[in-house]
Coordinates of C-alpha atoms and ligand atoms in Angstrom, one line a residue:
M1 CA -21.9 20.9 35.2
A2 CA -23.9 18.2 31.9
K3 CA -25.9 16.2 33.7
E4 CA -24.9 12.1 33.9
T5 CA -27.0 10.4 31.6
K6 CA -25.3 7.2 31.6
T7 CA -27.4 3.4 32.8
Q8 CA -25.8 1.4 34.4
G9 CA -26.2 -1.2 31.1
Q10 CA -24.0 1.6 29.5
K11 CA -21.3 2.6 32.3
L12 CA -20.7 -1.9 32.0
A13 CA -21.0 -2.2 28.7
E14 CA -17.7 0.9 28.1
K15 CA -15.9 -1.8 31.6
L16 CA -16.4 -4.7 29.5
F17 CA -16.1 -4.1 26.2
F18 CA -13.3 -4.4 23.5
K19 CA -13.1 -1.2 21.6
L20 CA -11.8 0.1 18.9
K21 CA -11.0 3.5 18.2
D22 CA -10.8 5.0 14.8
C23 CA -6.7 6.5 15.1
W24 CA -7.4 9.4 12.5
E25 CA -9.7 10.3 15.7
E26 CA -6.8 10.5 18.4
L27 CA -4.7 12.4 16.2
D28 CA -3.8 15.6 17.4
E29 CA -2.6 18.3 14.4
K30 CA 1.2 18.2 16.0
N31 CA 1.1 14.0 15.6
E32 CA -0.7 14.7 12.2
K33 CA 2.6 16.0 11.0
K34 CA 4.8 13.1 12.8
V35 CA 2.4 10.7 10.6
E36 CA 2.5 12.3 7.1
E37 CA 6.9 13.1 7.3
F38 CA 6.7 9.2 8.7
A39 CA 4.7 8.6 5.7
R40 CA 6.9 10.8 3.1
L41 CA 10.6 8.9 4.8
Y42 CA 9.1 5.4 4.0
K43 CA 7.6 6.1 0.7
E44 CA 11.5 7.6 -0.2
F45 CA 12.7 3.9 1.1
M46 CA 9.9 2.3 -1.1
N47 CA 11.6 3.7 -4.1
Q48 CA 14.9 3.0 -2.9
G49 CA 14.7 -0.4 -1.7
K50 CA 12.6 -2.6 -4.2
T51 CA 14.1 -5.8 -3.5
E52 CA 16.3 -7.8 -0.6
R53 CA 19.1 -6.7 -1.3
E54 CA 19.2 -3.3 -2.0
C55 CA 17.4 -3.4 1.1
T56 CA 20.3 -4.3 3.4
G57 CA 22.2 -1.6 1.4
I58 CA 19.7 1.1 2.4
A59 CA 19.5 -0.3 6.7
V60 CA 24.2 -0.9 6.5
K61 CA 24.3 2.7 5.2
L62 CA 21.9 3.7 8.2
L63 CA 23.0 2.1 10.5
E64 CA 26.5 3.3 9.2
K65 CA 25.5 6.9 9.3
H66 CA 24.4 6.1 13.7
G67 CA 27.4 5.0 14.9
F68 CA 26.9 1.5 14.3
V69 CA 30.1 -0.7 13.2
N70 CA 30.5 -3.8 11.7
I71 CA 30.7 -6.8 14.3
E72 CA 34.0 -8.8 12.3
T73 CA 35.6 -5.2 12.6
L74 CA 35.7 -5.8 16.7
G75 CA 38.3 -8.5 15.6
G76 CA 36.3 -11.2 18.2
K77 CA 36.2 -9.3 20.2
Q78 CA 33.3 -9.2 22.8
P79 CA 30.4 -5.9 21.9
K80 CA 30.3 -3.7 25.2
T81 CA 27.9 -2.4 27.1
G82 CA 26.4 1.0 25.0
M83 CA 27.9 -0.7 22.0
K84 CA 26.0 -0.1 18.5
V85 CA 27.1 -3.3 16.3
Y86 CA 25.3 -4.5 13.5
S87 CA 26.3 -8.1 10.7
N88 CA 26.0 -7.8 6.9
I89 CA 24.5 -11.3 6.5
K90 CA 25.2 -12.3 2.9
G91 CA 24.3 -8.8 1.9
K92 CA 20.7 -9.5 1.6
A93 CA 19.8 -9.7 5.3
L94 CA 21.0 -8.3 8.2
T95 CA 21.2 -8.4 12.8
A96 CA 22.1 -4.6 14.2
A97 CA 21.9 -4.4 17.9
V98 CA 22.5 -1.4 20.3
L99 CA 24.1 -3.6 23.8
G100 CA 21.8 -3.0 27.1
K101 CA 23.5 -1.7 30.2
K102 CA 22.5 -5.3 31.2
P103 CA 24.3 -8.2 29.7
A104 CA 23.2 -9.8 26.4
S105 CA 22.6 -12.8 28.9
D106 CA 19.9 -12.1 30.4
G107 CA 17.9 -11.7 27.3
C108 CA 17.0 -9.4 24.4
S109 CA 14.5 -7.5 23.0
I110 CA 14.4 -7.9 19.4
L111 CA 12.3 -6.9 15.9
G112 CA 12.3 -9.2 13.2
A113 CA 11.0 -8.5 9.9
H114 CA 11.2 -9.8 6.6
I115 CA 12.6 -7.6 3.4
D116 CA 12.1 -10.1 1.1
S117 CA 9.1 -9.7 -0.7
P118 CA 7.0 -12.3 -4.0
R119 CA 8.5 -11.0 -7.3
L120 CA 9.4 -13.1 -10.8
D121 CA 12.9 -14.3 -10.0
L122 CA 14.6 -14.1 -13.8
K123 CA 15.5 -18.6 -14.8
Q124 CA 19.3 -19.3 -15.7
S125 CA 18.3 -19.5 -19.2
P126 CA 15.9 -17.0 -19.6
L127 CA 16.4 -14.9 -22.9
Y128 CA 14.9 -16.0 -26.2
E129 CA 13.7 -14.9 -28.9
A130 CA 10.2 -15.5 -30.6
S131 CA 8.3 -14.5 -34.2
G132 CA 11.0 -11.1 -33.9
L133 CA 10.4 -10.8 -30.1
A134 CA 12.7 -10.6 -26.8
L135 CA 10.8 -12.4 -24.1
F136 CA 12.6 -13.3 -20.5
D137 CA 11.5 -16.4 -18.9
T138 CA 10.9 -16.4 -15.3
H139 CA 10.5 -18.4 -12.3
Y140 CA 8.2 -16.7 -9.2
Y141 CA 8.7 -15.9 -6.0
G142 CA 6.5 -16.4 -3.4
G143 CA 2.7 -16.6 -3.4
I144 CA 1.2 -14.6 -6.1
K145 CA -2.0 -14.1 -7.8
K146 CA -0.4 -14.4 -11.9
Y147 CA -2.5 -12.7 -13.4
Q148 CA -2.2 -9.5 -11.7
W149 CA 1.9 -9.7 -12.8
T150 CA 0.4 -8.7 -17.2
T151 CA 0.2 -5.8 -18.5
I152 CA 2.3 -3.8 -16.1
P153 CA 4.9 -1.4 -16.5
L154 CA 7.9 -4.5 -14.5
A155 CA 11.7 -2.6 -13.5
M156 CA 15.1 -5.1 -13.5
H157 CA 16.6 -4.6 -10.4
G158 CA 19.3 -7.3 -8.7
I159 CA 23.5 -8.2 -9.6
F160 CA 24.6 -10.4 -12.4
V161 CA 28.6 -11.5 -10.7
K162 CA 31.2 -12.2 -12.9
E163 CA 33.5 -14.9 -12.7
D164 CA 36.2 -13.4 -10.7
G165 CA 34.2 -12.0 -8.7
T166 CA 33.0 -8.6 -9.6
E167 CA 29.6 -7.2 -8.8
I168 CA 27.2 -5.8 -11.5
K169 CA 24.2 -4.1 -9.7
I170 CA 21.5 -3.5 -12.4
N171 CA 18.7 -0.9 -11.5
I172 CA 16.7 -1.0 -14.9
G173 CA 13.0 1.1 -14.9
E174 CA 12.5 3.0 -11.7
N175 CA 13.9 6.6 -13.1
P176 CA 10.9 7.9 -15.8
D177 CA 13.7 8.5 -18.2
D178 CA 14.6 4.7 -18.3
P179 CA 12.4 1.5 -19.8
V180 CA 10.3 -0.5 -18.3
F181 CA 9.8 -4.1 -18.9
T182 CA 6.0 -5.4 -19.5
I183 CA 3.7 -9.0 -19.6
T184 CA 1.9 -8.9 -22.2
D185 CA -2.0 -10.8 -22.3
L186 CA -4.0 -11.9 -24.0
L187 CA -7.1 -9.1 -25.7
P188 CA -10.6 -9.6 -24.4
H189 CA -11.4 -10.5 -27.8
L190 CA -9.3 -13.4 -28.2
A191 CA -9.8 -14.8 -24.9
R192 CA -12.7 -16.9 -24.6
E193 CA -11.1 -19.5 -23.4
Q194 CA -8.6 -18.2 -21.3
M195 CA -11.9 -16.7 -19.5
Q196 CA -13.6 -19.6 -18.8
K197 CA -10.2 -21.2 -16.6
K198 CA -9.9 -20.9 -13.6
A199 CA -8.7 -17.7 -12.2
S200 CA -5.5 -20.0 -11.4
E201 CA -4.7 -21.2 -15.0
A202 CA -5.7 -18.6 -16.9
V203 CA -2.2 -17.5 -16.6
E204 CA 0.3 -20.1 -15.6
G205 CA 3.8 -19.7 -14.5
E206 CA 5.1 -20.5 -17.4
D207 CA 3.5 -17.3 -19.1
L208 CA 4.7 -15.2 -17.1
D209 CA 7.8 -13.9 -19.3
I210 CA 9.1 -10.9 -20.2
L211 CA 9.0 -8.3 -23.0
A212 CA 12.1 -7.6 -23.4
G213 CA 12.6 -5.6 -27.0
S214 CA 12.1 -6.6 -30.1
R215 CA 15.1 -4.1 -32.9
P216 CA 16.7 -6.8 -34.4
Y217 CA 20.4 -6.7 -35.0
K218 CA 21.6 -4.9 -38.0
D219 CA 23.4 -8.2 -39.7
K220 CA 21.8 -10.5 -42.3
E221 CA 24.1 -13.8 -41.7
V222 CA 22.6 -13.8 -37.9
K223 CA 20.3 -15.5 -36.8
E224 CA 17.8 -14.3 -33.2
K225 CA 19.3 -10.8 -34.6
V226 CA 17.2 -9.9 -31.7
K227 CA 18.0 -11.9 -29.2
L228 CA 22.1 -10.1 -30.1
N229 CA 20.6 -7.0 -30.4
I230 CA 19.9 -7.4 -26.5
L231 CA 23.0 -9.3 -25.5
S232 CA 24.6 -6.5 -26.9
L233 CA 23.4 -3.9 -25.6
L234 CA 23.8 -5.7 -22.2
H235 CA 27.6 -5.7 -23.0
D236 CA 28.8 -2.7 -24.5
K237 CA 26.8 -1.4 -20.9
Y238 CA 27.6 -4.0 -18.8
G239 CA 30.1 -6.3 -19.6
I240 CA 28.0 -9.5 -19.0
T241 CA 27.0 -12.7 -21.5
E242 CA 24.6 -14.9 -22.4
K243 CA 26.5 -17.1 -19.8
D244 CA 26.6 -14.5 -16.8
F245 CA 22.3 -14.9 -16.3
A246 CA 23.0 -18.4 -14.8
S247 CA 24.8 -16.7 -11.6
A248 CA 22.8 -13.7 -12.1
E249 CA 19.9 -13.3 -9.0
I250 CA 18.0 -10.8 -11.0
E251 CA 14.0 -10.4 -10.1
F252 CA 11.0 -8.0 -11.8
V253 CA 9.5 -5.4 -9.7
P254 CA 6.3 -3.1 -10.6
A255 CA 8.1 0.0 -11.9
F256 CA 6.0 2.3 -10.6
P257 CA 6.9 4.5 -7.1
A258 CA 5.1 4.6 -3.8
R259 CA 2.0 6.7 -3.7
D260 CA 0.4 8.6 -1.9
I261 CA -3.8 7.1 -2.3
G262 CA -7.5 7.7 -1.5
L263 CA -8.6 12.4 -2.0
D264 CA -7.7 12.3 1.8
R265 CA -4.2 11.2 1.6
S266 CA -5.2 8.9 4.7
M267 CA -2.5 5.4 2.6
I268 CA 0.0 4.7 0.5
G269 CA 0.2 3.0 -1.9
A270 CA 3.2 0.3 -3.0
Y271 CA 5.0 -2.6 -4.0
G272 CA 6.6 -4.6 -1.3
H273 CA 4.8 -3.5 1.8
D274 CA 5.0 -7.1 3.0
D275 CA 7.1 -7.1 4.9
R276 CA 9.1 -3.4 4.6
C277 CA 6.6 -1.7 6.0
C278 CA 7.2 -3.2 9.3
A279 CA 11.0 -4.0 8.0
W280 CA 11.4 -0.3 7.7
P281 CA 9.5 1.1 11.7
A282 CA 11.2 -1.9 12.9
L283 CA 14.8 -0.5 11.5
M284 CA 13.7 3.6 12.4
A285 CA 12.6 2.2 16.1
M286 CA 16.1 1.0 16.4
L287 CA 17.9 4.2 15.0
S288 CA 15.7 6.0 17.7
F289 CA 17.5 4.9 20.5
T290 CA 20.7 7.5 21.2
K291 CA 20.8 6.6 24.8
T292 CA 22.0 2.4 26.5
P293 CA 18.5 0.5 26.4
E294 CA 18.5 -1.3 29.7
K295 CA 18.3 -4.6 27.9
T296 CA 20.6 -4.8 24.7
I297 CA 17.9 -4.2 21.3
V298 CA 18.6 -5.6 18.2
C299 CA 16.6 -5.2 15.3
Y300 CA 16.6 -8.7 12.5
L301 CA 16.3 -8.0 8.8
S302 CA 16.0 -11.2 7.4
D303 CA 15.1 -12.9 3.6
K304 CA 13.5 -15.5 2.2
E305 CA 10.6 -15.4 4.7
E306 CA 8.4 -15.4 1.4
I307 CA 10.0 -19.0 0.4
G308 CA 9.8 -20.5 3.7
S309 CA 12.6 -19.2 5.4
E310 CA 15.1 -22.0 4.9
G311 CA 18.6 -20.6 2.9
N312 CA 21.9 -19.4 3.8
T313 CA 20.2 -16.1 4.6
G314 CA 16.4 -17.0 5.8
A315 CA 15.3 -16.7 9.4
C316 CA 16.0 -20.7 9.0
S317 CA 19.7 -19.9 9.0
Y318 CA 22.6 -19.8 11.6
G319 CA 23.1 -16.1 10.2
F320 CA 21.0 -14.6 13.1
K321 CA 21.8 -17.1 16.2
H322 CA 25.8 -16.5 15.3
F323 CA 25.2 -12.9 16.0
I324 CA 23.3 -12.8 19.2
W325 CA 25.6 -15.7 19.8
E326 CA 28.9 -12.6 19.2
L327 CA 26.5 -10.7 21.5
C328 CA 27.1 -13.2 24.7
G329 CA 30.9 -12.7 24.4
G330 CA 30.7 -15.9 22.9
S331 CA 29.7 -18.7 24.9
E332 CA 27.6 -21.4 24.5
A333 CA 25.6 -20.7 28.1
N334 CA 25.0 -17.5 27.3
L335 CA 23.6 -17.5 24.8
R336 CA 21.4 -20.4 25.3
L337 CA 20.1 -18.7 28.8
C338 CA 19.3 -14.8 26.3
L339 CA 17.6 -17.2 23.9
S340 CA 15.3 -18.6 27.0
R341 CA 15.5 -15.2 27.9
S342 CA 14.6 -12.8 25.5
S343 CA 11.0 -11.4 23.9
M344 CA 10.7 -10.4 20.1
L345 CA 8.0 -9.5 18.0
S346 CA 8.3 -11.2 14.4
A347 CA 7.0 -8.0 12.5
D348 CA 4.9 -9.0 9.9
V349 CA 2.0 -7.3 7.9
S350 CA -1.4 -9.2 8.4
A351 CA -4.6 -9.3 6.8
A352 CA -6.3 -6.1 6.4
F353 CA -10.4 -5.8 6.4
D354 CA -11.7 -6.0 2.6
P355 CA -15.2 -4.8 3.0
T356 CA -15.5 -5.7 -1.0
Y357 CA -14.3 -10.1 0.2
A358 CA -16.1 -9.6 3.3
D359 CA -16.7 -13.5 3.2
V360 CA -13.0 -15.4 4.1
F361 CA -12.9 -12.5 7.1
D362 CA -14.4 -13.5 11.0
K363 CA -15.4 -9.5 11.5
K364 CA -14.4 -9.9 14.6
N365 CA -10.9 -11.0 14.6
A366 CA -9.9 -8.9 11.7
S367 CA -7.8 -6.4 11.8
Y368 CA -9.0 -3.6 10.7
M369 CA -7.7 0.1 8.3
G370 CA -6.7 2.8 10.4
K371 CA -7.0 1.3 14.1
G372 CA -3.5 0.0 14.5
I373 CA -0.9 -2.3 15.5
V374 CA -2.4 -5.7 14.6
L375 CA -1.2 -8.2 17.2
T376 CA -1.6 -11.7 15.9
K377 CA -1.4 -15.0 18.1
Y378 CA -1.2 -17.3 15.4
T379 CA -0.7 -17.6 12.1
G380 CA -0.1 -21.4 10.7
S381 CA -3.3 -22.6 8.2
G382 CA -5.8 -25.5 8.8
G383 CA -5.2 -27.0 12.2
K384 CA -3.5 -23.8 12.9
Y385 CA -0.9 -26.1 10.7
G386 CA 2.3 -24.3 10.6
A387 CA 2.2 -21.6 13.7
S388 CA 4.0 -20.9 16.3
D389 CA 1.6 -19.3 19.1
A390 CA 2.7 -17.4 20.8
N391 CA 2.0 -17.7 25.4
A392 CA -1.0 -16.8 27.0
E393 CA 1.6 -14.5 28.7
F394 CA 4.1 -13.0 26.1
C395 CA 0.3 -11.3 25.0
A396 CA -0.2 -11.0 28.0
K397 CA 2.2 -9.1 27.6
V398 CA 2.1 -7.1 25.2
Q399 CA -1.1 -6.3 24.9
A400 CA -0.2 -4.3 28.9
L401 CA 2.6 -2.2 27.4
L402 CA 0.7 -1.2 24.9
D403 CA -2.3 0.6 26.6
R404 CA 0.9 1.6 29.3
N405 CA 2.0 3.9 26.2
K406 CA -1.0 4.4 24.9
I407 CA 0.2 2.9 21.6
Q408 CA -3.7 1.3 19.9
W409 CA -3.4 -2.4 19.2
Q410 CA -5.9 -4.8 17.6
F411 CA -6.4 -8.2 17.0
G412 CA -5.6 -10.2 13.5
E413 CA -6.5 -13.3 13.0
L414 CA -5.3 -14.5 9.0
G415 CA -9.2 -15.0 8.4
K416 CA -11.8 -17.3 8.9
V417 CA -11.1 -21.0 10.0
D418 CA -10.0 -23.3 7.1
K419 CA -10.4 -20.3 4.0
G420 CA -6.4 -20.0 3.6
G421 CA -3.5 -18.4 6.0
G422 CA 0.3 -18.5 6.6
G423 CA 3.1 -17.7 8.4
T424 CA 5.9 -15.6 9.1
I425 CA 9.1 -15.9 10.9
A426 CA 7.3 -16.2 14.2
L427 CA 7.4 -20.3 14.4
H428 CA 11.8 -20.0 13.8
A429 CA 12.7 -17.9 16.5
A430 CA 10.1 -19.1 18.7
N431 CA 12.3 -22.6 18.3
L432 CA 14.8 -21.3 19.2
G433 CA 13.8 -20.7 23.1
I434 CA 12.9 -17.6 22.5
E435 CA 8.7 -16.1 22.9
V436 CA 7.5 -14.5 19.6
L437 CA 4.4 -12.4 19.8
D438 CA 3.2 -11.2 16.1
C439 CA 2.8 -7.9 15.7
G440 CA 2.7 -5.5 12.6
V441 CA 0.4 -3.4 10.3
P442 CA -2.5 -4.3 8.3
V443 CA -2.5 -4.9 4.1
L444 CA -4.5 -4.7 1.8
S445 CA -4.2 -6.9 -1.9
M446 CA -1.7 -8.5 0.4
H447 CA 1.2 -10.0 -2.1
S448 CA -0.7 -8.0 -5.0
P449 CA 2.3 -5.6 -7.5
F450 CA 0.2 -2.7 -5.3
E451 CA -0.4 -2.8 -1.8
V452 CA -2.5 -0.4 0.3
I453 CA -1.6 -0.2 4.3
S454 CA -3.3 3.3 6.2
K455 CA -0.5 5.8 7.4
I456 CA -1.8 5.9 11.3
D457 CA -0.9 1.7 10.6
L458 CA 2.4 2.6 9.9
Y459 CA 3.4 5.4 13.0
T460 CA 1.5 3.4 15.3
T461 CA 3.5 0.6 14.5
Y462 CA 6.5 2.4 14.9
R463 CA 5.5 4.1 18.1
G464 CA 5.3 -0.3 19.5
Y465 CA 7.6 -0.7 18.5
I466 CA 9.8 2.0 20.1
A467 CA 8.0 1.1 23.3
F468 CA 8.9 -2.3 23.1
L469 CA 12.4 -2.0 22.7
N470 CA 12.1 0.0 25.7
D471 CA 9.1 -1.9 27.6
I472 CA 9.9 -5.7 27.3
Ligands
MN501 MN1 5.3 -11.2 5.5
MN502 MN1 3.5 -12.9 3.0

């Protein structure tokens, strides 16, 4: 046997310091395969679900496959122990639950993530022709660095709704045979003035116009021939006219698929990790329950987080609360009891420490790639404005449960004080009386067209969410 050579100080340091391990180093071969398989399914999901509507569609299909029924089909009857129910919130958000052995009024265990991501929306009258080119005028959605959205391939997603209510789904640019779209940028040769501008002004919001075509309609007698040709193509394929854009929800997103990053394939690059890298593990954690849980477990996938969670599909709306009310048998008193006794992980991403931009991070409070699930006690900006500051008692409870289940967690304040900030859906749930803690995956290049996460953090987060639903 080797001699004990540790000094008193070394032993004390081991006992007292909070040490963060690299999750990869802890991983055995069997779990390595699980990490890889989880990442593969996630990438598939990311390639299919690039908008909140598409993600809702995928989630509903998976839930139904796993025996969840639309709560509307119960005709007002109270869902019973062991039942799996879901509610589709206007096709853009959803809630799902497995009814536990205890009544819902004893409190639920909730995972809440968002499935909207920063993107470019079409304006109501977007199509115009200029100098022989057809262009789409956009209005960006969520916090983006505008210059990042030029000169990349873009795909067109969304729906048109005709006057008779017929919905026409659009998805152009994801199939390798599809055309894609792009936003042009100025060549460096002529960009002397542009390059002197602030990064926030180098490409302005009103300049994010998407190249849509350049082939004229063959008729000498008409004006705006290129625009007419685009409208004619859209009319032939989808039966729509220019007026239909006024009601449509068309979102332009990066056209590239999710890919492995690095020679070691340890990371995933994709559009929309924020917040689908938490939404997917949350949904998968729900689906992993084959037996009736003790408490009722709930998964909430919300919309509009990136623009403040307002609106009837956002976390400020009544949709989520109404679903919980239904789980409580339609009793307002039970709903209040339930909310005051419920626990929730606001499943959302944090900014991973980036050595290239080390200045904006507080190293000892930052989250790191490959170091596990991130617990963010508070978000907000400035003096914690707009934050949901999780209660110490609840934080300690979540930390203990992750430790108990051998799931590595790390801290994650979003950057140095006064360097910026952000928010999640946490405060909206907290305002209802629920205990909430932000908890998710660290991300590099957040809100860019191609964000990066670590496969091991994705898997650790999934395990963390299962542990939470089982054990809180
Ligand atoms: Mn987010
Ligand atoms: Mn975000």
